[in-house]
CSV table of C-alpha atoms in Angstrom, one decimal:
chain,number,residue,atom,x,y,z
A,1,UNK,CA,14.7,-1.4,-15.3
A,2,UNK,CA,16.5,0.6,-12.7
A,3,UNK,CA,17.5,-1.0,-9.3
A,4,UNK,CA,16.9,2.5,-7.9
A,5,UNK,CA,13.2,2.4,-8.7
A,6,UNK,CA,10.8,0.3,-6.6
A,7,UNK,CA,7.0,-0.2,-6.5
A,8,UNK,CA,4.8,-0.9,-3.6
A,9,UNK,CA,1.2,-1.7,-4.3
A,10,UNK,CA,-2.1,-2.1,-2.5
A,11,UNK,CA,-5.7,-1.1,-2.3
A,12,UNK,CA,-5.0,1.3,0.6
A,13,UNK,CA,-8.6,1.3,1.7
A,14,UNK,CA,-7.5,3.1,3.8
A,15,UNK,CA,-3.8,3.7,4.1
A,16,UNK,CA,-2.8,2.8,7.7
A,17,UNK,CA,0.1,3.8,9.9
A,18,UNK,CA,1.6,0.3,9.1
A,19,UNK,CA,1.5,1.1,5.4
A,20,UNK,CA,3.0,4.5,6.0
A,21,UNK,CA,5.8,2.9,8.0
A,22,UNK,CA,6.7,0.4,5.3
A,23,UNK,CA,6.5,3.0,2.6
A,24,UNK,CA,8.6,5.6,4.4
A,25,UNK,CA,11.3,3.0,5.2
A,26,UNK,CA,11.3,1.7,1.6
A,27,UNK,CA,11.5,5.3,0.3
A,28,UNK,CA,14.7,5.8,2.3
A,29,UNK,CA,16.2,2.9,0.4
A,30,UNK,CA,15.3,3.7,-3.2
A,31,UNK,CA,15.9,6.8,-5.4
A,32,UNK,CA,12.2,6.6,-6.4
A,33,UNK,CA,9.3,4.7,-4.9
A,34,UNK,CA,6.0,4.4,-6.7
A,35,UNK,CA,3.0,3.7,-4.6
A,36,UNK,CA,0.6,1.9,-6.9
A,37,UNK,CA,-2.9,2.3,-5.7
A,38,UNK,CA,-5.0,-0.5,-7.1
A,39,UNK,CA,-8.2,0.4,-8.9
A,40,UNK,CA,-9.6,-2.8,-7.3
A,41,UNK,CA,-12.6,-3.3,-9.5
A,42,UNK,CA,-12.8,-6.8,-8.1
A,43,UNK,CA,-13.3,-5.5,-4.6
A,44,UNK,CA,-15.9,-3.3,-3.0
A,45,UNK,CA,-13.9,-0.5,-1.4
A,46,UNK,CA,-15.2,1.8,1.2
A,47,UNK,CA,-13.2,4.8,-0.2
A,48,UNK,CA,-13.3,5.8,-3.9
A,49,UNK,CA,-10.1,5.5,-5.9
A,50,UNK,CA,-9.8,9.3,-5.9
A,51,UNK,CA,-10.1,9.4,-2.1
A,52,UNK,CA,-7.5,6.7,-1.8
A,53,UNK,CA,-5.1,8.4,-4.1
A,54,UNK,CA,-5.6,11.8,-2.4
A,55,UNK,CA,-5.1,10.3,1.1
A,56,UNK,CA,-1.9,8.5,0.1
A,57,UNK,CA,-0.6,11.6,-1.5
A,58,UNK,CA,-1.5,13.7,1.5
A,59,UNK,CA,0.1,11.5,4.2
A,60,UNK,CA,3.2,11.0,2.2
A,61,UNK,CA,3.6,14.6,1.0
A,62,UNK,CA,6.8,15.0,3.0
A,63,UNK,CA,8.5,12.2,0.9
A,64,UNK,CA,9.7,13.9,-2.3
A,65,UNK,CA,10.9,10.7,-3.9
A,66,UNK,CA,7.4,9.0,-3.5
A,67,UNK,CA,5.1,9.1,-6.5
A,68,UNK,CA,1.5,7.9,-6.1
A,69,UNK,CA,-0.2,6.4,-9.2
A,70,UNK,CA,-3.4,4.4,-9.9
A,71,UNK,CA,-2.9,0.9,-11.4
A,72,UNK,CA,-4.9,-1.8,-12.9
A,73,UNK,CA,-3.8,-5.1,-14.3
A,74,UNK,CA,-0.7,-7.1,-13.6
A,75,UNK,CA,1.8,-5.6,-11.2
A,76,UNK,CA,4.7,-6.9,-13.2
A,77,UNK,CA,3.4,-5.0,-16.3
A,78,UNK,CA,3.2,-1.8,-14.1
A,79,UNK,CA,6.8,-2.4,-13.0
A,80,UNK,CA,8.0,-2.7,-16.5
A,81,UNK,CA,6.1,0.4,-17.6
A,82,UNK,CA,7.7,2.4,-14.9
A,83,UNK,CA,11.2,0.9,-15.0
A,84,UNK,CA,11.0,-0.6,-11.5
A,85,UNK,CA,13.3,-3.5,-10.7
A,86,UNK,CA,12.0,-4.1,-7.2
A,87,UNK,CA,8.6,-4.7,-5.6
A,88,UNK,CA,8.4,-3.9,-1.9
A,89,UNK,CA,5.8,-5.7,0.1
A,90,UNK,CA,4.9,-5.2,3.8
A,91,UNK,CA,4.1,-8.3,5.8
A,92,UNK,CA,2.6,-8.3,9.3
A,93,UNK,CA,2.5,-12.0,10.1
A,94,UNK,CA,2.9,-15.6,8.9
A,95,UNK,CA,-0.4,-15.5,7.0
A,96,UNK,CA,0.8,-12.4,5.1
A,97,UNK,CA,4.1,-14.1,4.4
A,98,UNK,CA,2.5,-17.3,3.0
A,99,UNK,CA,0.4,-15.3,0.6
A,100,UNK,CA,3.1,-12.8,-0.3
A,101,UNK,CA,5.7,-15.6,-0.9
A,102,UNK,CA,3.3,-17.2,-3.4
A,103,UNK,CA,2.7,-13.9,-5.1
A,104,UNK,CA,6.5,-13.2,-5.3
A,105,UNK,CA,7.1,-16.6,-6.8
A,106,UNK,CA,4.4,-16.1,-9.4
A,107,UNK,CA,5.6,-12.6,-10.2
A,108,UNK,CA,9.2,-14.0,-10.6
A,109,UNK,CA,7.8,-16.3,-13.3
A,110,UNK,CA,6.1,-13.4,-15.1
A,111,UNK,CA,9.1,-11.0,-14.7
A,112,UNK,CA,12.3,-12.6,-13.5
A,113,UNK,CA,14.1,-9.2,-13.7
A,114,UNK,CA,11.9,-7.8,-10.9
A,115,UNK,CA,12.8,-8.7,-7.4
A,116,UNK,CA,10.5,-8.7,-4.4
A,117,UNK,CA,11.6,-7.6,-1.0
A,118,UNK,CA,9.6,-7.9,2.2
A,119,UNK,CA,9.6,-5.3,5.1
A,120,UNK,CA,7.9,-5.7,8.4
A,121,UNK,CA,6.1,-2.7,9.9
A,122,UNK,CA,7.4,-1.6,13.3
A,123,UNK,CA,6.1,-4.1,16.0
A,124,UNK,CA,3.4,-1.7,17.4
A,125,UNK,CA,1.9,-1.4,13.9
A,126,UNK,CA,1.8,-5.1,12.9
A,127,UNK,CA,-1.7,-5.6,14.3
A,128,UNK,CA,-3.2,-2.9,12.1
A,129,UNK,CA,-5.1,-4.0,9.0
A,130,UNK,CA,-7.3,-1.9,6.6
A,131,UNK,CA,-10.1,-4.3,7.2
A,132,UNK,CA,-10.1,-3.8,10.9
A,133,UNK,CA,-9.7,0.0,10.5
A,134,UNK,CA,-12.8,0.1,8.3
A,135,UNK,CA,-14.8,-1.9,10.8
A,136,UNK,CA,-13.7,0.4,13.7
A,137,UNK,CA,-14.5,3.4,11.6
A,138,UNK,CA,-18.0,2.1,10.8
A,139,UNK,CA,-18.6,1.6,14.6
A,140,UNK,CA,-17.4,5.0,15.5
A,141,UNK,CA,-14.2,3.9,17.3
A,142,UNK,CA,-11.0,5.9,17.9
A,143,UNK,CA,-8.7,5.6,14.9
A,144,UNK,CA,-5.9,7.8,16.2
A,145,UNK,CA,-3.4,4.9,16.8
A,146,UNK,CA,-4.1,3.3,13.4
A,147,UNK,CA,-4.2,6.0,10.7
A,148,UNK,CA,-3.0,9.6,10.1
A,149,UNK,CA,-5.4,12.4,11.0
A,150,UNK,CA,-6.5,13.2,7.4
A,151,UNK,CA,-7.4,9.5,7.0
A,152,UNK,CA,-9.3,9.4,10.2
A,153,UNK,CA,-11.2,12.5,9.2
A,154,UNK,CA,-12.2,11.1,5.8
A,155,UNK,CA,-13.2,7.8,7.3
A,156,UNK,CA,-15.5,9.6,9.8
A,157,UNK,CA,-17.0,11.6,7.0
A,158,UNK,CA,-17.6,8.5,4.8
A,159,UNK,CA,-18.9,6.4,7.7
A,160,UNK,CA,-21.0,9.1,9.2
A,161,UNK,CA,-19.2,8.8,12.6
A,162,UNK,CA,-18.9,11.8,14.9
A,163,UNK,CA,-15.7,13.9,14.7
């Protein structure tokens, strides 16, 4: 396990500007940051796994120390497989914190050698959630303040909204 390697995980359906903010700030603090995109077979995603991987890679292409990989199973197993000693989680509010604190405690039982750290997105991005972005996309709303242009373009294509 290397303290210079971290993992951040999520479904990223879609990746939002809030996700990007947390990932970019985490990448500045670690030698290597792995973005683990969950296969999410237990969830019905709007975007395919291949779309989600491609979009995450596209919007983070300017971050040379960020690696984007699919993952399935336990996050702690993924961390061990990739030598990561830290998990970075973004939290937007108290509800996120409550859930993430429980997950961090359980993960510490599974892999005490892996630490979890929390980062808040910048204040203007804290209201953005993938769930709300998907709904706005389905209704043809403006996504410009919530996602990067390639993500907005893909969402419009998938949702059949006008460009």
